[in-house]
PDB file of C-alpha atoms in Angstrom:
ATOM      1  CA  MET A 187     111.015  92.746  38.204  1.00 42.00           C
ATOM      2  CA  ASN A 188     113.771  90.404  38.178  1.00 47.00           C
ATOM      3  CA  LYS A 189     115.607  89.411  34.592  1.00 47.00           C
ATOM      4  CA  GLU A 190     114.942  85.676  33.614  1.00 50.00           C
ATOM      5  CA  ILE A 191     118.106  83.654  33.491  1.00 53.00           C
ATOM      6  CA  LYS A 192     118.297  81.475  30.528  1.00 66.00           C
ATOM      7  CA  SER A 193     120.752  78.123  30.814  1.00 76.00           C
ATOM      8  CA  LEU A 194     123.723  78.366  28.457  1.00 79.00           C
ATOM      9  CA  TYR A 195     121.766  76.656  25.762  1.00 79.00           C
ATOM     10  CA  ARG A 196     118.894  78.659  25.220  1.00 82.00           C
ATOM     11  CA  ARG A 197     121.375  81.478  25.444  1.00 86.00           C
ATOM     12  CA  LEU A 198     123.401  80.332  22.744  1.00 86.00           C
ATOM     13  CA  ARG A 199     121.315  78.428  20.389  1.00 89.00           C
ATOM     14  CA  PRO A 200     121.547  79.241  17.099  1.00 91.00           C
ATOM     15  CA  THR A 201     119.050  81.976  14.972  1.00 92.00           C
ATOM     16  CA  GLU A 202     121.179  82.583  12.064  1.00 94.00           C
ATOM     17  CA  PHE A 203     122.370  79.652   9.344  1.00 94.00           C
ATOM     18  CA  SER A 204     125.440  80.686   9.767  1.00 92.00           C
ATOM     19  CA  GLU A 205     125.311  79.902  13.653  1.00 92.00           C
ATOM     20  CA  VAL A 206     124.514  76.777  13.275  1.00 92.00           C
ATOM     21  CA  VAL A 207     127.582  73.860  14.647  1.00 90.00           C
ATOM     22  CA  GLY A 208     128.367  71.794  11.518  1.00 87.00           C
ATOM     23  CA  GLN A 209     125.389  70.363   9.140  1.00 90.00           C
ATOM     24  CA  ILE A 210     126.589  72.372   6.304  1.00 92.00           C
ATOM     25  CA  HIS A 211     125.643  69.782   3.884  1.00 92.00           C
ATOM     26  CA  ILE A 212     122.139  70.661   5.078  1.00 95.00           C
ATOM     27  CA  VAL A 213     122.351  74.297   6.043  1.00 95.00           C
ATOM     28  CA  LYS A 214     123.539  74.644   2.157  1.00 96.00           C
ATOM     29  CA  THR A 215     121.121  73.238   0.580  1.00 96.00           C
ATOM     30  CA  LEU A 216     118.136  74.672   2.420  1.00 96.00           C
ATOM     31  CA  GLU A 217     119.879  78.380   0.988  1.00 96.00           C
ATOM     32  CA  ASN A 218     120.008  76.795  -2.313  1.00 96.00           C
ATOM     33  CA  GLN A 219     116.668  75.970  -1.967  1.00 95.00           C
ATOM     34  CA  ILE A 220     115.207  79.663  -0.443  1.00 95.00           C
ATOM     35  CA  LYS A 221     117.935  81.565  -3.153  1.00 95.00           C
ATOM     36  CA  SER A 222     116.156  78.943  -6.310  1.00 94.00           C
ATOM     37  CA  GLY A 223     112.354  79.743  -4.244  1.00 91.00           C
ATOM     38  CA  LYS A 224     112.903  75.586  -5.043  1.00 92.00           C
ATOM     39  CA  ILE A 225     111.361  74.803  -1.710  1.00 94.00           C
ATOM     40  CA  SER A 226     109.676  71.478  -0.866  1.00 94.00           C
ATOM     41  CA  HIS A 227     105.935  71.553   0.388  1.00 94.00           C
ATOM     42  CA  ALA A 228     107.533  68.886   3.892  1.00 95.00           C
ATOM     43  CA  TYR A 229     111.001  68.304   4.690  1.00 97.00           C
ATOM     44  CA  LEU A 230     111.759  65.245   7.420  1.00 97.00           C
ATOM     45  CA  PHE A 231     114.550  66.019   9.379  1.00 97.00           C
ATOM     46  CA  CYS A 232     116.180  63.209  11.834  1.00 95.00           C
ATOM     47  CA  GLY A 233     119.482  62.679  13.481  1.00 92.00           C
ATOM     48  CA  THR A 234     120.334  61.632  17.266  1.00 90.00           C
ATOM     49  CA  ARG A 235     119.653  64.291  20.402  1.00 87.00           C
ATOM     50  CA  GLY A 236     121.277  67.803  20.325  1.00 88.00           C
ATOM     51  CA  THR A 237     121.991  68.029  16.688  1.00 90.00           C
ATOM     52  CA  GLY A 238     120.105  70.819  15.701  1.00 92.00           C
ATOM     53  CA  LYS A 239     116.837  69.967  14.427  1.00 95.00           C
ATOM     54  CA  THR A 240     114.168  72.126  15.889  1.00 94.00           C
ATOM     55  CA  SER A 241     116.494  75.342  15.649  1.00 94.00           C
ATOM     56  CA  LEU A 242     117.614  74.099  11.716  1.00 96.00           C
ATOM     57  CA  ALA A 243     114.277  74.129  11.098  1.00 96.00           C
ATOM     58  CA  ARG A 244     113.293  77.527  13.010  1.00 96.00           C
ATOM     59  CA  ILE A 245     116.041  79.240  11.213  1.00 97.00           C
ATOM     60  CA  PHE A 246     114.959  77.735   7.663  1.00 97.00           C
ATOM     61  CA  ALA A 247     110.849  78.961   8.870  1.00 95.00           C
ATOM     62  CA  LYS A 248     112.025  82.631   9.572  1.00 95.00           C
ATOM     63  CA  GLU A 249     114.392  83.201   6.806  1.00 95.00           C
ATOM     64  CA  ILE A 250     110.819  82.003   4.482  1.00 95.00           C
ATOM     65  CA  LYS A 251     109.507  84.313   6.068  1.00 93.00           C
ATOM     66  CA  GLY A 252     107.284  82.044   7.473  1.00 92.00           C
ATOM     67  CA  GLU A 253     104.584  81.962  10.419  1.00 92.00           C
ATOM     68  CA  ILE A 254     105.593  78.865  13.108  1.00 93.00           C
ATOM     69  CA  ILE A 255     103.130  76.445  14.136  1.00 93.00           C
ATOM     70  CA  GLU A 256     104.965  74.566  16.176  1.00 94.00           C
ATOM     71  CA  LEU A 257     103.613  70.260  17.670  1.00 93.00           C
ATOM     72  CA  ASP A 258     105.215  67.815  19.954  1.00 93.00           C
ATOM     73  CA  ALA A 259     103.965  64.595  18.942  1.00 93.00           C
ATOM     74  CA  ALA A 260     105.390  63.392  22.391  1.00 89.00           C
ATOM     75  CA  SER A 261     102.264  63.855  23.613  1.00 90.00           C
ATOM     76  CA  ASN A 262      99.446  65.479  20.963  1.00 88.00           C
ATOM     77  CA  ASN A 263      99.686  62.738  18.979  1.00 88.00           C
ATOM     78  CA  SER A 264      96.079  61.206  18.389  1.00 91.00           C
ATOM     79  CA  VAL A 265      93.889  60.941  15.737  1.00 91.00           C
ATOM     80  CA  ASP A 266      91.699  63.949  17.071  1.00 91.00           C
ATOM     81  CA  ASP A 267      95.434  65.795  17.599  1.00 91.00           C
ATOM     82  CA  VAL A 268      96.245  65.784  13.730  1.00 91.00           C
ATOM     83  CA  ARG A 269      92.604  66.279  12.598  1.00 91.00           C
ATOM     84  CA  GLU A 270      92.683  69.178  14.178  1.00 91.00           C
ATOM     85  CA  LEU A 271      95.541  70.950  13.057  1.00 90.00           C
ATOM     86  CA  THR A 272      94.452  69.410   8.875  1.00 88.00           C
ATOM     87  CA  GLU A 273      91.230  71.913   9.923  1.00 89.00           C
ATOM     88  CA  LYS A 274      94.080  74.228  10.531  1.00 90.00           C
ATOM     89  CA  VAL A 275      96.577  73.797   8.059  1.00 91.00           C
ATOM     90  CA  LYS A 276      93.487  75.140   5.709  1.00 90.00           C
ATOM     91  CA  TYR A 277      93.890  78.875   7.004  1.00 89.00           C
ATOM     92  CA  PRO A 278      97.014  81.619   5.763  1.00 89.00           C
ATOM     93  CA  PRO A 279      99.125  82.801   7.617  1.00 90.00           C
ATOM     94  CA  VAL A 280      98.025  85.839   8.483  1.00 86.00           C
ATOM     95  CA  LEU A 281     102.194  87.296   8.716  1.00 82.00           C
ATOM     96  CA  GLY A 282     104.395  86.382   6.455  1.00 83.00           C
ATOM     97  CA  ASN A 283     104.099  83.877   3.289  1.00 88.00           C
ATOM     98  CA  TYR A 284     103.491  81.032   4.547  1.00 93.00           C
ATOM     99  CA  LYS A 285     102.533  78.637   7.886  1.00 94.00           C
ATOM    100  CA  VAL A 286     105.186  76.289   8.759  1.00 95.00           C
ATOM    101  CA  TYR A 287     103.867  72.986  10.681  1.00 95.00           C
ATOM    102  CA  ILE A 288     106.853  71.877  12.842  1.00 96.00           C
ATOM    103  CA  ILE A 289     106.399  68.510  14.188  1.00 95.00           C
ATOM    104  CA  ASP A 290     108.975  67.159  17.263  1.00 95.00           C
ATOM    105  CA  GLU A 291     109.001  63.435  17.627  1.00 94.00           C
ATOM    106  CA  VAL A 292     107.127  62.505  14.909  1.00 95.00           C
ATOM    107  CA  HIS A 293     107.659  58.995  15.312  1.00 95.00           C
ATOM    108  CA  MET A 294     105.095  59.509  18.408  1.00 94.00           C
ATOM    109  CA  PHE A 295     101.711  59.491  15.890  1.00 94.00           C
ATOM    110  CA  SER A 296      99.951  56.493  16.545  1.00 92.00           C
ATOM    111  CA  THR A 297      99.188  54.550  12.754  1.00 92.00           C
ATOM    112  CA  SER A 298      95.734  56.734  13.131  1.00 92.00           C
ATOM    113  CA  ALA A 299      97.809  60.088  12.965  1.00 93.00           C
ATOM    114  CA  PHE A 300      99.715  59.079  10.737  1.00 94.00           C
ATOM    115  CA  ASN A 301      96.754  58.222   8.320  1.00 92.00           C
ATOM    116  CA  SER A 302      94.937  61.283   9.619  1.00 91.00           C
ATOM    117  CA  PHE A 303      98.258  63.404   8.933  1.00 92.00           C
ATOM    118  CA  LEU A 304      98.293  61.503   4.990  1.00 92.00           C
ATOM    119  CA  LYS A 305      95.941  63.126   3.027  1.00 88.00           C
ATOM    120  CA  THR A 306      97.336  66.580   4.392  1.00 89.00           C
ATOM    121  CA  LEU A 307     100.294  65.162   3.351  1.00 91.00           C
ATOM    122  CA  GLU A 308      99.882  64.750  -0.043  1.00 89.00           C
ATOM    123  CA  GLU A 309      97.736  67.751  -0.833  1.00 87.00           C
ATOM    124  CA  PRO A 310      98.967  70.370   1.005  1.00 88.00           C
ATOM    125  CA  PRO A 311      97.808  74.484   0.793  1.00 90.00           C
ATOM    126  CA  SER A 312     100.742  76.063  -0.583  1.00 90.00           C
ATOM    127  CA  HIS A 313     101.028  78.020   1.857  1.00 93.00           C
ATOM    128  CA  SER A 314     101.696  74.869   4.135  1.00 94.00           C
ATOM    129  CA  ILE A 315     105.409  73.528   5.009  1.00 95.00           C
ATOM    130  CA  PHE A 316     105.656  70.567   7.395  1.00 96.00           C
ATOM    131  CA  VAL A 317     109.567  69.889   8.704  1.00 97.00           C
ATOM    132  CA  LEU A 318     108.706  66.630  10.686  1.00 97.00           C
ATOM    133  CA  CYS A 319     111.409  65.882  12.654  1.00 97.00           C
ATOM    134  CA  THR A 320     113.082  63.124  14.827  1.00 95.00           C
ATOM    135  CA  THR A 321     115.210  60.647  16.360  1.00 94.00           C
ATOM    136  CA  GLU A 322     113.127  57.500  14.553  1.00 94.00           C
ATOM    137  CA  PRO A 323     113.053  57.227  11.234  1.00 94.00           C
ATOM    138  CA  HIS A 324     112.626  54.157  10.675  1.00 94.00           C
ATOM    139  CA  LYS A 325     109.119  54.241  12.203  1.00 94.00           C
ATOM    140  CA  LEU A 326     107.651  55.490  10.015  1.00 95.00           C
ATOM    141  CA  PRO A 327     105.509  54.603   7.756  1.00 95.00           C
ATOM    142  CA  GLN A 328     106.830  54.450   4.347  1.00 95.00           C
ATOM    143  CA  THR A 329     104.143  56.359   3.187  1.00 94.00           C
ATOM    144  CA  ILE A 330     105.018  59.320   5.243  1.00 95.00           C
ATOM    145  CA  LEU A 331     108.392  58.536   3.924  1.00 95.00           C
ATOM    146  CA  SER A 332     107.887  58.664   0.521  1.00 94.00           C
ATOM    147  CA  ARG A 333     106.643  61.727   1.275  1.00 94.00           C
ATOM    148  CA  VAL A 334     108.994  63.410   2.025  1.00 95.00           C
ATOM    149  CA  LEU A 335     112.531  65.495   1.942  1.00 96.00           C
ATOM    150  CA  ARG A 336     115.044  63.776   3.889  1.00 96.00           C
ATOM    151  CA  PHE A 337     118.269  65.070   5.624  1.00 96.00           C
ATOM    152  CA  ASP A 338     120.442  62.945   8.099  1.00 95.00           C
ATOM    153  CA  PHE A 339     121.648  65.231  10.850  1.00 94.00           C
ATOM    154  CA  ARG A 340     124.964  63.394  12.233  1.00 91.00           C
ATOM    155  CA  PRO A 341     126.601  64.102  15.060  1.00 89.00           C
ATOM    156  CA  ILE A 342     129.326  67.450  15.212  1.00 90.00           C
ATOM    157  CA  PRO A 343     132.756  66.638  14.963  1.00 90.00           C
ATOM    158  CA  SER A 344     134.908  66.195  17.855  1.00 90.00           C
ATOM    159  CA  GLU A 345     136.876  69.041  15.707  1.00 92.00           C
ATOM    160  CA  GLU A 346     133.691  71.489  15.623  1.00 93.00           C
ATOM    161  CA  LEU A 347     132.886  70.907  18.962  1.00 94.00           C
ATOM    162  CA  HIS A 348     136.584  71.838  20.405  1.00 94.00           C
ATOM    163  CA  LYS A 349     136.216  74.665  18.303  1.00 94.00           C
ATOM    164  CA  PHE A 350     132.831  76.274  19.223  1.00 94.00           C
ATOM    165  CA  ILE A 351     133.318  75.605  23.591  1.00 94.00           C
ATOM    166  CA  GLU A 352     136.521  77.154  22.911  1.00 94.00           C
ATOM    167  CA  ASN A 353     134.915  80.143  21.331  1.00 93.00           C
ATOM    168  CA  THR A 354     131.727  80.256  23.262  1.00 93.00           C
ATOM    169  CA  PHE A 355     134.529  79.944  27.036  1.00 93.00           C
ATOM    170  CA  LYS A 356     135.923  82.812  26.137  1.00 93.00           C
ATOM    171  CA  LYS A 357     133.251  85.102  25.278  1.00 91.00           C
ATOM    172  CA  GLU A 358     132.042  83.344  29.382  1.00 90.00           C
ATOM    173  CA  GLY A 359     136.038  84.228  30.570  1.00 91.00           C
ATOM    174  CA  VAL A 360     136.050  80.492  31.171  1.00 92.00           C
ATOM    175  CA  LEU A 361     140.016  79.142  31.500  1.00 92.00           C
ATOM    176  CA  ALA A 362     140.159  75.774  30.143  1.00 92.00           C
ATOM    177  CA  THR A 363     142.880  73.775  29.508  1.00 91.00           C
ATOM    178  CA  ASP A 364     142.479  71.685  25.846  1.00 91.00           C
ATOM    179  CA  GLU A 365     142.773  68.555  28.821  1.00 89.00           C
ATOM    180  CA  VAL A 366     139.345  69.785  30.519  1.00 91.00           C
ATOM    181  CA  ILE A 367     137.526  71.067  27.404  1.00 93.00           C
ATOM    182  CA  LYS A 368     138.676  67.657  25.230  1.00 90.00           C
ATOM    183  CA  THR A 369     137.170  65.366  27.762  1.00 88.00           C
ATOM    184  CA  LEU A 370     134.109  67.889  28.064  1.00 91.00           C
ATOM    185  CA  VAL A 371     133.711  67.275  24.129  1.00 91.00           C
ATOM    186  CA  ASP A 372     133.906  63.238  24.096  1.00 85.00           C
ATOM    187  CA  LYS A 373     131.000  63.025  27.136  1.00 84.00           C
ATOM    188  CA  SER A 374     128.738  65.331  24.640  1.00 86.00           C
ATOM    189  CA  GLY A 375     128.524  61.974  22.456  1.00 82.00           C
ATOM    190  CA  GLY A 376     128.526  64.654  19.124  1.00 87.00           C
ATOM    191  CA  SER A 377     125.919  67.249  20.638  1.00 90.00           C
ATOM    192  CA  VAL A 378     125.873  70.695  21.314  1.00 91.00           C
ATOM    193  CA  ARG A 379     122.719  70.420  23.605  1.00 90.00           C
ATOM    194  CA  ASP A 380     124.692  67.930  26.244  1.00 90.00           C
ATOM    195  CA  LEU A 381     127.558  69.704  25.579  1.00 92.00           C
ATOM    196  CA  LEU A 382     126.287  72.536  26.700  1.00 92.00           C
ATOM    197  CA  SER A 383     124.780  71.060  29.906  1.00 91.00           C
ATOM    198  CA  ILE A 384     127.597  69.399  30.406  1.00 90.00           C
ATOM    199  CA  ALA A 385     130.123  72.764  29.992  1.00 92.00           C
ATOM    200  CA  GLU A 386     127.158  74.742  32.094  1.00 91.00           C
ATOM    201  CA  VAL A 387     127.728  72.380  35.013  1.00 90.00           C
ATOM    202  CA  ILE A 388     131.709  72.494  35.607  1.00 91.00           C
ATOM    203  CA  THR A 389     131.676  76.387  34.992  1.00 89.00           C
ATOM    204  CA  ALA A 390     128.953  76.654  37.170  1.00 89.00           C
ATOM    205  CA  TYR A 391     130.891  74.434  39.976  1.00 89.00           C
ATOM    206  CA  SER A 392     134.194  76.878  39.338  1.00 88.00           C
ATOM    207  CA  ASN A 393     135.579  79.541  35.770  1.00 89.00           C
ATOM    208  CA  LYS A 394     139.111  77.906  35.595  1.00 93.00           C
ATOM    209  CA  PRO A 395     138.259  74.434  35.978  1.00 91.00           C
ATOM    210  CA  THR A 396     140.835  71.817  36.612  1.00 89.00           C
ATOM    211  CA  MET A 397     140.403  68.210  35.476  1.00 87.00           C
ATOM    212  CA  ASP A 398     140.083  67.306  39.140  1.00 84.00           C
ATOM    213  CA  ASP A 399     136.869  69.582  39.125  1.00 87.00           C
ATOM    214  CA  VAL A 400     135.615  67.567  35.776  1.00 86.00           C
ATOM    215  CA  GLU A 401     136.150  64.390  37.369  1.00 80.00           C
ATOM    216  CA  ARG A 402     134.659  64.501  40.377  1.00 80.00           C
ATOM    217  CA  ILE A 403     131.107  66.327  38.942  1.00 83.00           C
ATOM    218  CA  LEU A 404     130.704  64.238  36.277  1.00 81.00           C
ATOM    219  CA  GLY A 405     132.189  61.536  37.870  1.00 75.00           C
ATOM    220  CA  THR A 406     134.253  60.770  35.090  1.00 76.00           C
ATOM    221  CA  VAL A 407     138.610  59.347  35.195  1.00 80.00           C
ATOM    222  CA  SER A 408     140.705  60.895  33.143  1.00 80.00           C
ATOM    223  CA  GLY A 409     141.569  58.985  29.770  1.00 81.00           C
ATOM    224  CA  ASN A 410     145.327  58.661  31.075  1.00 84.00           C
ATOM    225  CA  LYS A 411     144.425  56.732  34.073  1.00 87.00           C
ATOM    226  CA  LEU A 412     141.811  54.196  31.507  1.00 90.00           C
ATOM    227  CA  LYS A 413     144.479  53.870  28.563  1.00 92.00           C
ATOM    228  CA  GLU A 414     146.909  52.936  31.813  1.00 92.00           C
ATOM    229  CA  LEU A 415     144.073  50.489  33.102  1.00 94.00           C
ATOM    230  CA  VAL A 416     144.418  49.187  29.165  1.00 94.00           C
ATOM    231  CA  ASN A 417     147.680  48.440  29.659  1.00 93.00           C
ATOM    232  CA  ALA A 418     148.232  47.393  33.076  1.00 94.00           C
ATOM    233  CA  ILE A 419     145.330  44.755  31.177  1.00 94.00           C
ATOM    234  CA  VAL A 420     147.610  43.823  28.366  1.00 93.00           C
ATOM    235  CA  ILE A 421     150.189  42.681  29.909  1.00 93.00           C
ATOM    236  CA  LYS A 422     148.077  41.271  32.885  1.00 93.00           C
ATOM    237  CA  ASP A 423     149.647  43.132  35.478  1.00 94.00           C
ATOM    238  CA  VAL A 424     147.176  42.317  38.492  1.00 93.00           C
ATOM    239  CA  GLU A 425     148.612  44.159  41.538  1.00 94.00           C
ATOM    240  CA  LYS A 426     147.997  47.085  38.941  1.00 94.00           C
ATOM    241  CA  ILE A 427     144.560  46.778  37.827  1.00 94.00           C
ATOM    242  CA  GLU A 428     144.110  46.582  41.476  1.00 94.00           C
ATOM    243  CA  ASN A 429     145.434  49.261  42.608  1.00 93.00           C
ATOM    244  CA  ILE A 430     143.574  51.290  39.418  1.00 92.00           C
ATOM    245  CA  ASN A 431     140.278  50.028  40.116  1.00 91.00           C
ATOM    246  CA  LYS A 432     140.897  51.241  43.960  1.00 90.00           C
ATOM    247  CA  GLU A 433     141.202  54.437  43.141  1.00 86.00           C
ATOM    248  CA  ILE A 434     138.925  54.543  40.497  1.00 85.00           C
ATOM    249  CA  PHE A 435     136.392  53.458  42.925  1.00 85.00           C
ATOM    250  CA  SER A 436     137.589  55.581  45.407  1.00 82.00           C
ATOM    251  CA  GLN A 437     136.432  58.528  43.358  1.00 71.00           C
ATOM    252  CA  GLY A 438     132.437  57.643  43.170  1.00 71.00           C
ATOM    253  CA  VAL A 439     132.479  57.243  39.569  1.00 76.00           C
ATOM    254  CA  ASN A 440     129.249  56.268  37.544  1.00 79.00           C
ATOM    255  CA  VAL A 441     130.398  53.144  35.791  1.00 85.00           C
ATOM    256  CA  PHE A 442     127.914  53.088  32.812  1.00 84.00           C
ATOM    257  CA  GLY A 443     129.385  56.212  31.832  1.00 82.00           C
ATOM    258  CA  ILE A 444     133.214  54.851  32.343  1.00 86.00           C
ATOM    259  CA  ILE A 445     132.698  51.673  30.593  1.00 89.00           C
ATOM    260  CA  LYS A 446     131.590  54.209  26.957  1.00 86.00           C
ATOM    261  CA  ASP A 447     135.399  56.051  27.907  1.00 86.00           C
ATOM    262  CA  LEU A 448     137.035  52.807  27.861  1.00 90.00           C
ATOM    263  CA  LEU A 449     135.385  51.630  24.837  1.00 91.00           C
ATOM    264  CA  ARG A 450     136.532  54.839  23.006  1.00 87.00           C
ATOM    265  CA  ILE A 451     139.646  54.732  24.203  1.00 90.00           C
ATOM    266  CA  ILE A 452     140.140  50.792  23.600  1.00 92.00           C
ATOM    267  CA  LYS A 453     139.052  51.267  19.732  1.00 90.00           C
ATOM    268  CA  GLY A 454     141.621  54.574  19.788  1.00 88.00           C
ATOM    269  CA  MET A 455     144.317  52.670  20.680  1.00 90.00           C
ATOM    270  CA  PHE A 456     143.595  50.081  18.521  1.00 90.00           C
ATOM    271  CA  ILE A 457     143.730  52.113  15.503  1.00 88.00           C
ATOM    272  CA  GLU A 458     147.280  52.956  16.487  1.00 87.00           C
ATOM    273  CA  LYS A 459     148.783  50.185  17.338  1.00 85.00           C
ATOM    274  CA  LYS A 460     146.698  47.388  15.751  1.00 87.00           C
ATOM    275  CA  ASP A 461     147.336  45.481  18.891  1.00 87.00           C
ATOM    276  CA  GLU A 462     144.731  42.464  18.193  1.00 88.00           C
ATOM    277  CA  ARG A 463     144.445  42.123  22.164  1.00 90.00           C
ATOM    278  CA  LEU A 464     142.519  44.958  22.478  1.00 93.00           C
ATOM    279  CA  LEU A 465     139.513  43.614  20.424  1.00 91.00           C
ATOM    280  CA  LYS A 466     139.204  40.364  22.455  1.00 91.00           C
ATOM    281  CA  ILE A 467     139.628  43.447  25.313  1.00 93.00           C
ATOM    282  CA  PHE A 468     136.858  45.402  23.969  1.00 93.00           C
ATOM    283  CA  GLN A 469     134.904  42.480  23.072  1.00 92.00           C
ATOM    284  CA  ARG A 470     133.909  42.253  26.493  1.00 92.00           C
ATOM    285  CA  PHE A 471     133.707  45.440  27.692  1.00 92.00           C
ATOM    286  CA  ALA A 472     130.714  45.928  24.636  1.00 92.00           C
ATOM    287  CA  GLU A 473     129.001  42.891  26.095  1.00 91.00           C
ATOM    288  CA  LEU A 474     129.464  44.086  29.637  1.00 91.00           C
ATOM    289  CA  GLU A 475     127.447  47.690  28.830  1.00 88.00           C
ATOM    290  CA  LEU A 476     124.838  45.835  27.912  1.00 86.00           C
ATOM    291  CA  SER A 477     124.459  44.104  30.568  1.00 85.00           C
ATOM    292  CA  ILE A 478     125.731  45.812  33.653  1.00 83.00           C
ATOM    293  CA  LYS A 479     122.347  48.169  33.483  1.00 74.00           C
ATOM    294  CA  THR A 480     120.317  46.371  35.287  1.00 72.00           C
ATOM    295  CA  SER A 481     123.046  45.163  38.042  1.00 75.00           C
ATOM    296  CA  MET A 482     122.874  45.690  41.689  1.00 78.00           C
ATOM    297  CA  ASP A 483     126.627  45.416  42.082  1.00 85.00           C
ATOM    298  CA  GLN A 484     128.393  47.533  38.228  1.00 87.00           C
ATOM    299  CA  LYS A 485     131.893  47.323  40.851  1.00 88.00           C
ATOM    300  CA  SER A 486     132.144  43.434  40.920  1.00 90.00           C
ATOM    301  CA  MET A 487     131.167  43.594  37.599  1.00 91.00           C
ATOM    302  CA  PHE A 488     133.328  45.681  36.555  1.00 92.00           C
ATOM    303  CA  GLU A 489     136.167  44.737  37.549  1.00 92.00           C
ATOM    304  CA  ALA A 490     135.798  40.554  37.118  1.00 92.00           C
ATOM    305  CA  CYS A 491     135.820  42.024  33.986  1.00 93.00           C
ATOM    306  CA  CYS A 492     138.777  43.160  33.011  1.00 93.00           C
ATOM    307  CA  TYR A 493     140.229  39.791  34.850  1.00 91.00           C
ATOM    308  CA  LEU A 494     138.140  37.646  32.103  1.00 92.00           C
ATOM    309  CA  CYS A 495     140.403  40.194  29.123  1.00 92.00           C
ATOM    310  CA  MET A 496     143.818  39.045  30.627  1.00 88.00           C
ATOM    311  CA  ALA A 497     142.139  35.167  30.554  1.00 80.00           C
TER     312      ALA A 497
END
């Protein structure tokens, strides 16, 4: 029988509090609750994707010796699904001290499903604990929000992600420069899951990835090249802008991804230089980001934006 090959993210998914990347404020609070025995009956874990909500819910359940039941509200969101859940809640765990219900994407519950769930949340059996996970807490009714202990998961700081993936590469035998690692971290958007997914694609190509490899595979452009473009716009060097754009688009890049990188770079340049012209450029490209997704000619729109920034 062939041995199952797990993805990097699945292999490195944390199973202990000490393995969680970031979210120290949440980890410490949960550890203190467990030590003191003051465990809440319902939690809300909210934040962007890939920041550890479900992983931390599972670790918490394990630490309190809870029997884990997981429900994906994206596909089980009707009132009948919730009625079935609340009926099973009544029964004590077969193993362990608690039954811990982890409900992913809970904001997908229908209105009637939330109403049905509310009574259980108001008067839960002593053996039941609910961990509601969502990327969109604003979609939850106030009646639900008022009955849970809320934790906001923050995007993981770049420094922590850099250290994490650097250590991961060492263990995996991958040789990557700081520039490569920084680029992968920047592309992750503060998500451990996205960082590992990107890293897996890159390392499948080479265990000694170069910046050329990264740019070719991800369809990105180096930060230095984008800084050159911004500086050319600032000094209104039309010829240099044309040459840089020609070089960029000869690589078959992801235009939307480049705009996001460009906005990040312009922001950093403004913080460093305090040049008011950079604010104008940032605004132009921010407006482009909103409109370019539906365009059939993203290249032309990008080039036109470069010239408009000089006006």
